[in-house]
Amino acid sequence: MFTTPRIENTPASPKRRGWASRSTRLTAVVAAAAIASLLSACATGTAGAADDGAEFPEAGSTIEWIVPSAAGAGNDILARIMAPAMGEDLGVNIKVVNKEGGNQVIGLNALASAKPDGLTLGFTNIPSIFGRYLDPSKQAGFDRESFAPVGSFALNDIVIGVNKDSPYTSTQELFDAVKASPGTITVGTDSRAGDDHVNLRTLEKELGLEFNIVHYNSGADKIAALVSGEVDFALGGVSSFIGQAKSGEINVLSVLSDVPSPFFPDVTTLNEQGFEVAPMSNNFAVSVPAGTPAAAVAALEAALQAATEDPDVVAALENAGTVPNWMPAADVATLWEEREATTKPIIAELIAGE
C-alpha cells in the first residue's frame, strides 16, 4: 500500500481518512441515511419521496453500474474492481453496463434518466463531468441537480507526459519551447471543455503560456496520439498514462499535485520545479439519479465505503493507477458545487474563444 501522505480534497476533512472498523458500520449507515435524506431533499424538493420503508436492496435484485465509456477504459476497469466488493457487501449482483459515446454524455444521460430506486448508479467524476453539461454544444440532458452523490473512492493525480522520443526531457525545456514559439507546441485533450482543457487553460493563465490545443474524443485517443507523436505532449490523470509509462512509450515530466505521485516517486511536482500552480486532481465519484430514496443512498454509500477500505480492492485500485481515498456523499456534494462554481467561468471562456 502507498504511504505517501495525501491532502484529501474535501471541505469536511483535511487529511485522508484511515481504515474504518466494521463495528462503526451501523453508525455510519444511520448517519449516511440522515445526510442522504437532506441531499435528496435538496435535489428533488421532497425528502425521501420514493422511500416506502422497504428494505434495500431486496434479495435477488440486480444493480446496474453505468460506465459512460468503453469496456477496458479507465472508468470501466475501476467499476469492475468496485462492483463485486459492493455487491458482496449488499448481498446482490452489481452489473457493469457500458454506455459510451458523445464524450460520455450518452451514459450520463442514461444515469440521470434512470428510475430513482437505487438500482442504478454510475460515475459522475469531478471535475470531468463539468465539461459534459456546462458546454451547450454537447446537448446534455442533465446538470448537477440531476444526481445524488453516493461517495468518491479514489483520486487521480494529473501529470504531464511526452513521447519517449520527444526532444523535451524536462518541463522547463517544454515550457521554454512554448514561450519561444507561442501557439505552436501541440497538446492533446480528451474532449473540448473537459477537465484536460480546463487544466491547460489554467496553466496558460497562471504561467503565461499559449498552447496549440488538439481535442480528441477520449482519453484513449489522446494517449494514442501522444504515443504516435501526433502531439508534442499531453496532460491528464495518472491512470491514463501509467500503462504506456511503464512500457517506456511515454516519459512523465511532472506531477500537478501537492506531493509526488506514488506511481512516479522520482518525478517532482510542478511546484517543486519552480512553477507555482494550484494542485490538480480528479475524484472518481459515484452518484444515483436525483430522487433516489435516502435509505437506498445510505446503503450504497456504506457499501462503497466498505469496498474502498477492503485491502484487496485497495491493491487493485493502486494497480490501476489510482490512489484509494474515501469521501462521503455530503462532502462530494459540497466539492461538486464549489468546483463547478470555479470551473463554470473557465468553460464559458473556452467556448466563447472557439
mmCIF file of C-alpha atoms in Angstrom:
data_model
loop_
_atom_site.group_PDB
_atom_site.id
_atom_site.type_symbol
_atom_site.label_atom_id
_atom_site.label_comp_id
_atom_site.label_asym_id
_atom_site.label_seq_id
_atom_site.Cartn_x
_atom_site.Cartn_y
_atom_site.Cartn_z
ATOM 1 C CA MET A 1 0.000 0.000 0.000
ATOM 2 C CA PHE A 2 1.228 3.510 -0.726
ATOM 3 C CA THR A 3 2.340 5.528 2.250
ATOM 4 C CA THR A 4 2.622 8.911 0.554
ATOM 5 C CA PRO A 5 0.585 11.398 2.626
ATOM 6 C CA ARG A 6 -2.303 12.928 0.756
ATOM 7 C CA ILE A 7 -4.312 16.072 1.259
ATOM 8 C CA GLU A 8 -7.908 14.990 0.752
ATOM 9 C CA ASN A 9 -9.860 17.365 -1.453
ATOM 10 C CA THR A 10 -12.864 17.660 0.824
ATOM 11 C CA PRO A 11 -14.180 20.549 2.898
ATOM 12 C CA ALA A 12 -15.006 18.312 5.853
ATOM 13 C CA SER A 13 -11.734 16.503 6.403
ATOM 14 C CA PRO A 14 -8.278 17.868 5.505
ATOM 15 C CA LYS A 15 -6.448 14.520 5.618
ATOM 16 C CA ARG A 16 -7.028 11.097 4.147
ATOM 17 C CA ARG A 17 -9.254 9.030 6.362
ATOM 18 C CA GLY A 18 -7.905 5.879 7.961
ATOM 19 C CA TRP A 19 -9.418 2.433 7.965
ATOM 20 C CA ALA A 20 -12.897 2.218 9.463
ATOM 21 C CA SER A 21 -13.671 -0.747 11.686
ATOM 22 C CA ARG A 22 -16.669 -2.918 10.947
ATOM 23 C CA SER A 23 -18.031 -2.051 14.384
ATOM 24 C CA THR A 24 -18.658 1.512 13.236
ATOM 25 C CA ARG A 25 -20.659 0.376 10.242
ATOM 26 C CA LEU A 26 -24.146 0.693 11.731
ATOM 27 C CA THR A 27 -23.453 4.209 12.949
ATOM 28 C CA ALA A 28 -22.153 5.111 9.504
ATOM 29 C CA VAL A 29 -25.271 3.821 7.798
ATOM 30 C CA VAL A 30 -27.573 5.746 10.139
ATOM 31 C CA ALA A 31 -25.590 8.945 9.682
ATOM 32 C CA ALA A 32 -25.430 8.415 5.925
ATOM 33 C CA ALA A 33 -29.181 7.940 5.791
ATOM 34 C CA ALA A 34 -29.756 11.261 7.511
ATOM 35 C CA ILE A 35 -27.318 13.048 5.198
ATOM 36 C CA ALA A 36 -28.725 11.327 2.109
ATOM 37 C CA SER A 37 -32.205 12.441 3.131
ATOM 38 C CA LEU A 38 -31.051 16.045 3.177
ATOM 39 C CA LEU A 39 -29.292 15.669 -0.178
ATOM 40 C CA SER A 40 -32.392 14.091 -1.660
ATOM 41 C CA ALA A 41 -34.496 16.947 -0.376
ATOM 42 C CA CYS A 42 -32.157 19.478 -1.956
ATOM 43 C CA ALA A 43 -32.213 17.645 -5.282
ATOM 44 C CA THR A 44 -35.929 16.964 -5.518
ATOM 45 C CA GLY A 45 -37.695 19.299 -3.120
ATOM 46 C CA THR A 46 -39.040 16.415 -1.011
ATOM 47 C CA ALA A 47 -37.131 14.237 1.418
ATOM 48 C CA GLY A 48 -37.393 10.530 0.714
ATOM 49 C CA ALA A 49 -40.461 10.912 -1.501
ATOM 50 C CA ALA A 50 -39.902 7.496 -3.075
ATOM 51 C CA ASP A 51 -38.969 5.746 0.167
ATOM 52 C CA ASP A 52 -41.749 3.355 1.156
ATOM 53 C CA GLY A 53 -39.801 1.853 4.039
ATOM 54 C CA ALA A 54 -38.943 -1.380 2.222
ATOM 55 C CA GLU A 55 -35.569 -2.922 2.949
ATOM 56 C CA PHE A 56 -32.904 -2.033 0.385
ATOM 57 C CA PRO A 57 -31.762 -3.821 -1.611
ATOM 58 C CA GLU A 58 -34.261 -6.638 -1.924
ATOM 59 C CA ALA A 59 -32.788 -10.131 -2.093
ATOM 60 C CA GLY A 60 -32.175 -11.287 -5.650
ATOM 61 C CA SER A 61 -32.197 -7.786 -7.144
ATOM 62 C CA THR A 62 -29.580 -6.547 -9.610
ATOM 63 C CA ILE A 63 -27.990 -3.108 -9.501
ATOM 64 C CA GLU A 64 -26.612 -1.596 -12.715
ATOM 65 C CA TRP A 65 -23.411 0.440 -12.633
ATOM 66 C CA ILE A 66 -23.412 2.648 -15.730
ATOM 67 C CA VAL A 67 -19.967 3.370 -17.155
ATOM 68 C CA PRO A 68 -20.103 6.202 -19.739
ATOM 69 C CA SER A 69 -17.054 4.909 -21.603
ATOM 70 C CA ALA A 70 -15.900 1.820 -23.471
ATOM 71 C CA ALA A 71 -15.066 -1.556 -21.968
ATOM 72 C CA GLY A 72 -11.413 -1.616 -20.981
ATOM 73 C CA ALA A 73 -11.193 2.147 -20.427
ATOM 74 C CA GLY A 74 -10.125 3.557 -17.061
ATOM 75 C CA ASN A 75 -13.629 4.052 -15.654
ATOM 76 C CA ASP A 76 -14.623 0.560 -16.757
ATOM 77 C CA ILE A 77 -11.626 -1.029 -15.045
ATOM 78 C CA LEU A 78 -12.400 0.776 -11.791
ATOM 79 C CA ALA A 79 -16.098 -0.108 -11.885
ATOM 80 C CA ARG A 80 -15.228 -3.786 -12.321
ATOM 81 C CA ILE A 81 -12.929 -3.551 -9.294
ATOM 82 C CA MET A 82 -15.531 -1.887 -7.082
ATOM 83 C CA ALA A 83 -18.748 -3.606 -8.201
ATOM 84 C CA PRO A 84 -18.037 -7.148 -6.904
ATOM 85 C CA ALA A 85 -16.963 -5.857 -3.485
ATOM 86 C CA MET A 86 -20.038 -3.637 -3.200
ATOM 87 C CA GLY A 87 -22.276 -6.452 -4.404
ATOM 88 C CA GLU A 88 -20.898 -8.824 -1.805
ATOM 89 C CA ASP A 89 -21.484 -6.280 0.933
ATOM 90 C CA LEU A 90 -25.066 -5.631 -0.208
ATOM 91 C CA GLY A 91 -25.846 -9.258 -0.985
ATOM 92 C CA VAL A 92 -26.815 -8.558 -4.603
ATOM 93 C CA ASN A 93 -25.307 -8.654 -8.076
ATOM 94 C CA ILE A 94 -23.925 -5.375 -9.446
ATOM 95 C CA LYS A 95 -23.730 -5.468 -13.224
ATOM 96 C CA VAL A 96 -21.380 -3.090 -15.042
ATOM 97 C CA VAL A 97 -23.054 -1.657 -18.144
ATOM 98 C CA ASN A 98 -21.063 0.330 -20.722
ATOM 99 C CA LYS A 99 -22.914 3.183 -22.436
ATOM 100 C CA GLU A 100 -20.242 5.008 -24.384
ATOM 101 C CA GLY A 101 -20.462 7.866 -26.850
ATOM 102 C CA GLY A 102 -20.909 11.614 -27.052
ATOM 103 C CA ASN A 103 -17.932 12.337 -24.768
ATOM 104 C CA GLN A 104 -19.682 10.362 -22.010
ATOM 105 C CA VAL A 105 -22.949 12.300 -22.397
ATOM 106 C CA ILE A 106 -24.883 9.208 -23.552
ATOM 107 C CA GLY A 107 -24.017 7.265 -20.415
ATOM 108 C CA LEU A 108 -24.574 10.210 -18.112
ATOM 109 C CA ASN A 109 -27.954 10.891 -19.708
ATOM 110 C CA ALA A 110 -28.885 7.262 -19.096
ATOM 111 C CA LEU A 111 -27.907 7.562 -15.446
ATOM 112 C CA ALA A 112 -29.761 10.826 -14.901
ATOM 113 C CA SER A 113 -32.949 9.498 -16.508
ATOM 114 C CA ALA A 114 -32.921 6.078 -14.793
ATOM 115 C CA LYS A 115 -35.637 5.181 -12.299
ATOM 116 C CA PRO A 116 -34.608 6.624 -8.910
ATOM 117 C CA ASP A 117 -34.964 3.381 -6.983
ATOM 118 C CA GLY A 118 -31.343 2.774 -6.016
ATOM 119 C CA LEU A 119 -30.874 0.066 -8.632
ATOM 120 C CA THR A 120 -28.877 2.301 -10.992
ATOM 121 C CA LEU A 121 -25.668 4.122 -10.141
ATOM 122 C CA GLY A 122 -22.738 5.394 -12.152
ATOM 123 C CA PHE A 123 -19.695 7.616 -12.433
ATOM 124 C CA THR A 124 -20.032 11.382 -12.062
ATOM 125 C CA ASN A 125 -16.317 12.144 -11.847
ATOM 126 C CA ILE A 126 -15.269 15.594 -10.671
ATOM 127 C CA PRO A 127 -14.247 17.755 -12.483
ATOM 128 C CA SER A 128 -14.573 15.871 -15.805
ATOM 129 C CA ILE A 129 -18.389 15.881 -15.664
ATOM 130 C CA PHE A 130 -18.469 19.691 -15.839
ATOM 131 C CA GLY A 131 -17.397 19.760 -19.469
ATOM 132 C CA ARG A 132 -20.291 17.457 -20.326
ATOM 133 C CA TYR A 133 -23.153 19.663 -19.104
ATOM 134 C CA LEU A 134 -21.638 23.158 -18.998
ATOM 135 C CA ASP A 135 -20.807 23.002 -22.715
ATOM 136 C CA PRO A 136 -24.090 23.680 -24.586
ATOM 137 C CA SER A 137 -22.762 22.027 -27.749
ATOM 138 C CA LYS A 138 -22.874 18.632 -26.045
ATOM 139 C CA GLN A 139 -26.651 18.982 -25.531
ATOM 140 C CA ALA A 140 -26.630 17.155 -22.200
ATOM 141 C CA GLY A 141 -29.977 16.399 -20.631
ATOM 142 C CA PHE A 142 -28.651 16.743 -17.097
ATOM 143 C CA ASP A 143 -26.877 19.030 -14.659
ATOM 144 C CA ARG A 144 -25.626 18.807 -11.086
ATOM 145 C CA GLU A 145 -29.144 18.660 -9.658
ATOM 146 C CA SER A 146 -29.910 15.573 -11.769
ATOM 147 C CA PHE A 147 -27.826 13.423 -9.423
ATOM 148 C CA ALA A 148 -27.468 12.482 -5.760
ATOM 149 C CA PRO A 149 -23.859 11.680 -4.801
ATOM 150 C CA VAL A 150 -23.054 8.344 -3.150
ATOM 151 C CA GLY A 151 -19.364 8.979 -2.489
ATOM 152 C CA SER A 152 -15.910 9.139 -4.056
ATOM 153 C CA PHE A 153 -13.496 6.219 -3.714
ATOM 154 C CA ALA A 154 -10.236 7.298 -5.371
ATOM 155 C CA LEU A 155 -8.150 10.198 -6.635
ATOM 156 C CA ASN A 156 -6.337 10.517 -9.929
ATOM 157 C CA ASP A 157 -3.311 12.820 -9.910
ATOM 158 C CA ILE A 158 -2.677 14.913 -13.014
ATOM 159 C CA VAL A 159 0.621 14.574 -14.871
ATOM 160 C CA ILE A 160 2.340 15.982 -17.938
ATOM 161 C CA GLY A 161 3.837 13.452 -20.330
ATOM 162 C CA VAL A 162 5.722 13.374 -23.620
ATOM 163 C CA ASN A 163 6.557 10.749 -26.224
ATOM 164 C CA LYS A 164 9.669 8.679 -25.465
ATOM 165 C CA ASP A 165 11.415 10.268 -28.467
ATOM 166 C CA SER A 166 10.450 13.817 -27.504
ATOM 167 C CA PRO A 167 13.211 16.438 -27.579
ATOM 168 C CA TYR A 168 11.888 17.709 -24.246
ATOM 169 C CA THR A 169 13.434 15.957 -21.260
ATOM 170 C CA SER A 170 12.028 18.297 -18.611
ATOM 171 C CA THR A 171 9.024 20.522 -18.038
ATOM 172 C CA GLN A 172 11.356 23.520 -18.130
ATOM 173 C CA GLU A 173 12.510 22.608 -21.655
ATOM 174 C CA LEU A 174 8.914 22.043 -22.763
ATOM 175 C CA PHE A 175 7.627 25.342 -21.407
ATOM 176 C CA ASP A 176 10.666 27.215 -22.751
ATOM 177 C CA ALA A 177 9.748 25.909 -26.216
ATOM 178 C CA VAL A 178 6.144 27.029 -25.718
ATOM 179 C CA LYS A 179 7.276 30.530 -24.754
ATOM 180 C CA ALA A 180 9.723 30.678 -27.662
ATOM 181 C CA SER A 181 7.017 29.788 -30.179
ATOM 182 C CA PRO A 182 3.558 30.607 -28.751
ATOM 183 C CA GLY A 183 0.628 28.631 -30.161
ATOM 184 C CA THR A 184 2.700 26.032 -31.996
ATOM 185 C CA ILE A 185 3.522 23.327 -29.418
ATOM 186 C CA THR A 186 0.657 20.835 -29.634
ATOM 187 C CA VAL A 187 -1.058 19.246 -26.640
ATOM 188 C CA GLY A 188 -3.864 16.683 -26.630
ATOM 189 C CA THR A 189 -7.040 16.676 -24.528
ATOM 190 C CA ASP A 190 -9.759 14.068 -24.064
ATOM 191 C CA SER A 191 -12.561 16.487 -25.033
ATOM 192 C CA ARG A 192 -13.435 20.086 -25.720
ATOM 193 C CA ALA A 193 -14.236 21.972 -22.486
ATOM 194 C CA GLY A 194 -13.370 18.875 -20.434
ATOM 195 C CA ASP A 195 -11.063 18.759 -17.437
ATOM 196 C CA ASP A 196 -7.915 18.487 -19.587
ATOM 197 C CA HIS A 197 -8.961 21.609 -21.484
ATOM 198 C CA VAL A 198 -9.759 23.497 -18.279
ATOM 199 C CA ASN A 199 -6.459 22.463 -16.673
ATOM 200 C CA LEU A 200 -4.489 23.535 -19.733
ATOM 201 C CA ARG A 201 -6.227 26.905 -19.793
ATOM 202 C CA THR A 202 -5.370 27.313 -16.117
ATOM 203 C CA LEU A 203 -1.709 26.621 -16.893
ATOM 204 C CA GLU A 204 -1.798 29.125 -19.747
ATOM 205 C CA LYS A 205 -3.186 31.817 -17.464
ATOM 206 C CA GLU A 206 -1.030 31.108 -14.436
ATOM 207 C CA LEU A 207 2.256 30.629 -16.299
ATOM 208 C CA GLY A 208 1.825 32.956 -19.288
ATOM 209 C CA LEU A 209 1.832 30.180 -21.868
ATOM 210 C CA GLU A 210 -0.017 29.599 -25.148
ATOM 211 C CA PHE A 211 -0.501 26.033 -26.378
ATOM 212 C CA ASN A 212 -1.871 24.641 -29.626
ATOM 213 C CA ILE A 213 -4.638 22.518 -28.082
ATOM 214 C CA VAL A 214 -5.903 19.494 -30.022
ATOM 215 C CA HIS A 215 -9.140 17.832 -28.872
ATOM 216 C CA TYR A 216 -9.772 14.091 -29.112
ATOM 217 C CA ASN A 217 -12.866 12.029 -28.362
ATOM 218 C CA SER A 218 -11.499 10.132 -25.365
ATOM 219 C CA GLY A 219 -8.545 9.697 -23.076
ATOM 220 C CA ALA A 220 -7.513 6.606 -25.025
ATOM 221 C CA ASP A 221 -7.425 8.586 -28.287
ATOM 222 C CA LYS A 222 -5.368 11.297 -26.588
ATOM 223 C CA ILE A 223 -2.791 8.810 -25.321
ATOM 224 C CA ALA A 224 -2.630 7.106 -28.718
ATOM 225 C CA ALA A 225 -1.873 10.471 -30.310
ATOM 226 C CA LEU A 226 0.884 11.089 -27.780
ATOM 227 C CA VAL A 227 2.460 7.666 -28.308
ATOM 228 C CA SER A 228 2.379 8.090 -32.096
ATOM 229 C CA GLY A 229 3.975 11.539 -31.905
ATOM 230 C CA GLU A 230 0.886 13.272 -33.279
ATOM 231 C CA VAL A 231 1.046 15.797 -30.411
ATOM 232 C CA ASP A 232 4.052 17.178 -28.546
ATOM 233 C CA PHE A 233 2.710 16.463 -25.075
ATOM 234 C CA ALA A 234 -0.421 15.624 -23.127
ATOM 235 C CA LEU A 235 -1.864 16.309 -19.711
ATOM 236 C CA GLY A 236 -4.171 14.004 -17.795
ATOM 237 C CA GLY A 237 -4.722 11.516 -14.997
ATOM 238 C CA VAL A 238 -2.066 9.041 -13.908
ATOM 239 C CA SER A 239 -4.382 6.122 -14.656
ATOM 240 C CA SER A 240 -4.427 7.101 -18.342
ATOM 241 C CA PHE A 241 -0.637 7.365 -18.578
ATOM 242 C CA ILE A 242 0.637 4.604 -16.348
ATOM 243 C CA GLY A 243 0.462 1.705 -18.810
ATOM 244 C CA GLN A 244 2.427 3.463 -21.541
ATOM 245 C CA ALA A 245 4.789 4.978 -18.980
ATOM 246 C CA LYS A 246 5.613 1.517 -17.618
ATOM 247 C CA SER A 247 6.196 0.219 -21.142
ATOM 248 C CA GLY A 248 8.546 3.108 -21.894
ATOM 249 C CA GLU A 249 6.388 4.717 -24.590
ATOM 250 C CA ILE A 250 5.750 7.852 -22.511
ATOM 251 C CA ASN A 251 8.013 9.894 -20.254
ATOM 252 C CA VAL A 252 6.281 11.684 -17.373
ATOM 253 C CA LEU A 253 7.834 15.102 -16.774
ATOM 254 C CA SER A 254 5.894 16.470 -13.811
ATOM 255 C CA VAL A 255 3.017 15.911 -11.408
ATOM 256 C CA LEU A 256 0.452 18.656 -10.864
ATOM 257 C CA SER A 257 -0.157 17.734 -7.239
ATOM 258 C CA ASP A 258 0.876 18.952 -3.808
ATOM 259 C CA VAL A 259 3.028 15.842 -3.286
ATOM 260 C CA PRO A 260 4.818 13.487 -5.703
ATOM 261 C CA SER A 261 2.747 10.675 -7.151
ATOM 262 C CA PRO A 262 3.366 7.273 -5.538
ATOM 263 C CA PHE A 263 3.330 5.853 -9.068
ATOM 264 C CA PHE A 264 6.184 8.110 -10.194
ATOM 265 C CA PRO A 265 8.152 8.761 -6.992
ATOM 266 C CA ASP A 266 11.155 10.099 -8.881
ATOM 267 C CA VAL A 267 9.106 12.720 -10.755
ATOM 268 C CA THR A 268 8.872 16.022 -8.933
ATOM 269 C CA THR A 269 5.784 18.205 -8.743
ATOM 270 C CA LEU A 270 5.298 21.235 -10.945
ATOM 271 C CA ASN A 271 5.668 23.496 -7.903
ATOM 272 C CA GLU A 272 8.929 21.794 -6.936
ATOM 273 C CA GLN A 273 10.165 22.547 -10.452
ATOM 274 C CA GLY A 274 9.529 26.244 -9.904
ATOM 275 C CA PHE A 275 6.090 26.645 -11.494
ATOM 276 C CA GLU A 276 3.533 27.852 -8.949
ATOM 277 C CA VAL A 277 0.174 26.310 -9.833
ATOM 278 C CA ALA A 278 -2.633 25.054 -7.599
ATOM 279 C CA PRO A 279 -2.759 21.228 -7.318
ATOM 280 C CA MET A 280 -4.978 19.423 -9.828
ATOM 281 C CA SER A 281 -6.664 16.049 -9.362
ATOM 282 C CA ASN A 282 -9.781 14.099 -10.338
ATOM 283 C CA ASN A 283 -12.214 12.451 -7.942
ATOM 284 C CA PHE A 284 -13.779 9.166 -9.002
ATOM 285 C CA ALA A 285 -17.259 9.957 -7.744
ATOM 286 C CA VAL A 286 -20.352 7.745 -7.893
ATOM 287 C CA SER A 287 -23.944 9.002 -7.963
ATOM 288 C CA VAL A 288 -27.525 7.833 -8.372
ATOM 289 C CA PRO A 289 -30.428 9.668 -10.044
ATOM 290 C CA ALA A 290 -31.858 12.542 -8.011
ATOM 291 C CA GLY A 291 -34.867 11.451 -6.020
ATOM 292 C CA THR A 292 -33.427 8.089 -5.031
ATOM 293 C CA PRO A 293 -34.717 7.177 -1.534
ATOM 294 C CA ALA A 294 -32.435 8.246 1.310
ATOM 295 C CA ALA A 295 -32.245 4.709 2.716
ATOM 296 C CA ALA A 296 -31.048 3.371 -0.635
ATOM 297 C CA VAL A 297 -28.412 6.107 -0.958
ATOM 298 C CA ALA A 298 -27.219 5.376 2.576
ATOM 299 C CA ALA A 299 -26.920 1.639 1.897
ATOM 300 C CA LEU A 300 -24.990 2.254 -1.318
ATOM 301 C CA GLU A 301 -22.736 4.788 0.393
ATOM 302 C CA ALA A 302 -21.896 2.363 3.200
ATOM 303 C CA ALA A 303 -21.167 -0.405 0.682
ATOM 304 C CA LEU A 304 -18.983 1.907 -1.426
ATOM 305 C CA GLN A 305 -17.011 2.936 1.659
ATOM 306 C CA ALA A 306 -16.596 -0.685 2.764
ATOM 307 C CA ALA A 307 -15.307 -1.598 -0.704
ATOM 308 C CA THR A 308 -12.888 1.352 -0.689
ATOM 309 C CA GLU A 309 -11.447 0.111 2.601
ATOM 310 C CA ASP A 310 -11.136 -3.543 1.563
ATOM 311 C CA PRO A 311 -7.396 -4.461 1.302
ATOM 312 C CA ASP A 312 -7.874 -6.426 -1.920
ATOM 313 C CA VAL A 313 -9.757 -3.528 -3.501
ATOM 314 C CA VAL A 314 -7.113 -1.055 -2.324
ATOM 315 C CA ALA A 315 -4.414 -3.136 -4.017
ATOM 316 C CA ALA A 316 -6.417 -3.384 -7.239
ATOM 317 C CA LEU A 317 -7.119 0.365 -7.305
ATOM 318 C CA GLU A 318 -3.451 1.123 -6.795
ATOM 319 C CA ASN A 319 -2.529 -1.331 -9.546
ATOM 320 C CA ALA A 320 -4.900 0.606 -11.835
ATOM 321 C CA GLY A 321 -3.001 3.836 -11.196
ATOM 322 C CA THR A 322 -5.345 5.492 -8.706
ATOM 323 C CA VAL A 323 -4.980 6.496 -5.066
ATOM 324 C CA PRO A 324 -7.746 4.977 -2.896
ATOM 325 C CA ASN A 325 -9.295 7.841 -0.955
ATOM 326 C CA TRP A 326 -12.751 7.775 0.627
ATOM 327 C CA MET A 327 -15.001 10.848 0.524
ATOM 328 C CA PRO A 328 -18.595 10.595 1.812
ATOM 329 C CA ALA A 329 -21.660 11.735 -0.120
ATOM 330 C CA ALA A 330 -22.106 15.024 1.732
ATOM 331 C CA ASP A 331 -18.509 16.059 1.047
ATOM 332 C CA VAL A 332 -18.806 15.083 -2.613
ATOM 333 C CA ALA A 333 -21.924 17.260 -2.913
ATOM 334 C CA THR A 334 -20.063 20.225 -1.419
ATOM 335 C CA LEU A 335 -16.981 19.625 -3.567
ATOM 336 C CA TRP A 336 -19.159 19.348 -6.683
ATOM 337 C CA GLU A 337 -20.880 22.664 -6.009
ATOM 338 C CA GLU A 338 -17.670 24.507 -5.146
ATOM 339 C CA ARG A 339 -15.638 23.230 -8.093
ATOM 340 C CA GLU A 340 -18.498 23.822 -10.518
ATOM 341 C CA ALA A 341 -18.578 27.464 -9.390
ATOM 342 C CA THR A 342 -14.860 27.927 -10.142
ATOM 343 C CA THR A 343 -14.868 25.896 -13.364
ATOM 344 C CA LYS A 344 -18.009 27.323 -14.973
ATOM 345 C CA PRO A 345 -16.497 30.703 -15.979
ATOM 346 C CA ILE A 346 -13.410 28.975 -17.388
ATOM 347 C CA ILE A 347 -15.536 26.716 -19.589
ATOM 348 C CA ALA A 348 -17.620 29.703 -20.698
ATOM 349 C CA GLU A 349 -14.405 31.493 -21.693
ATOM 350 C CA LEU A 350 -13.111 28.446 -23.576
ATOM 351 C CA ILE A 351 -16.349 28.106 -25.527
ATOM 352 C CA ALA A 352 -16.510 31.824 -26.324
ATOM 353 C CA GLY A 353 -12.945 31.759 -27.621
ATOM 354 C CA GLU A 354 -13.538 28.984 -30.157
#
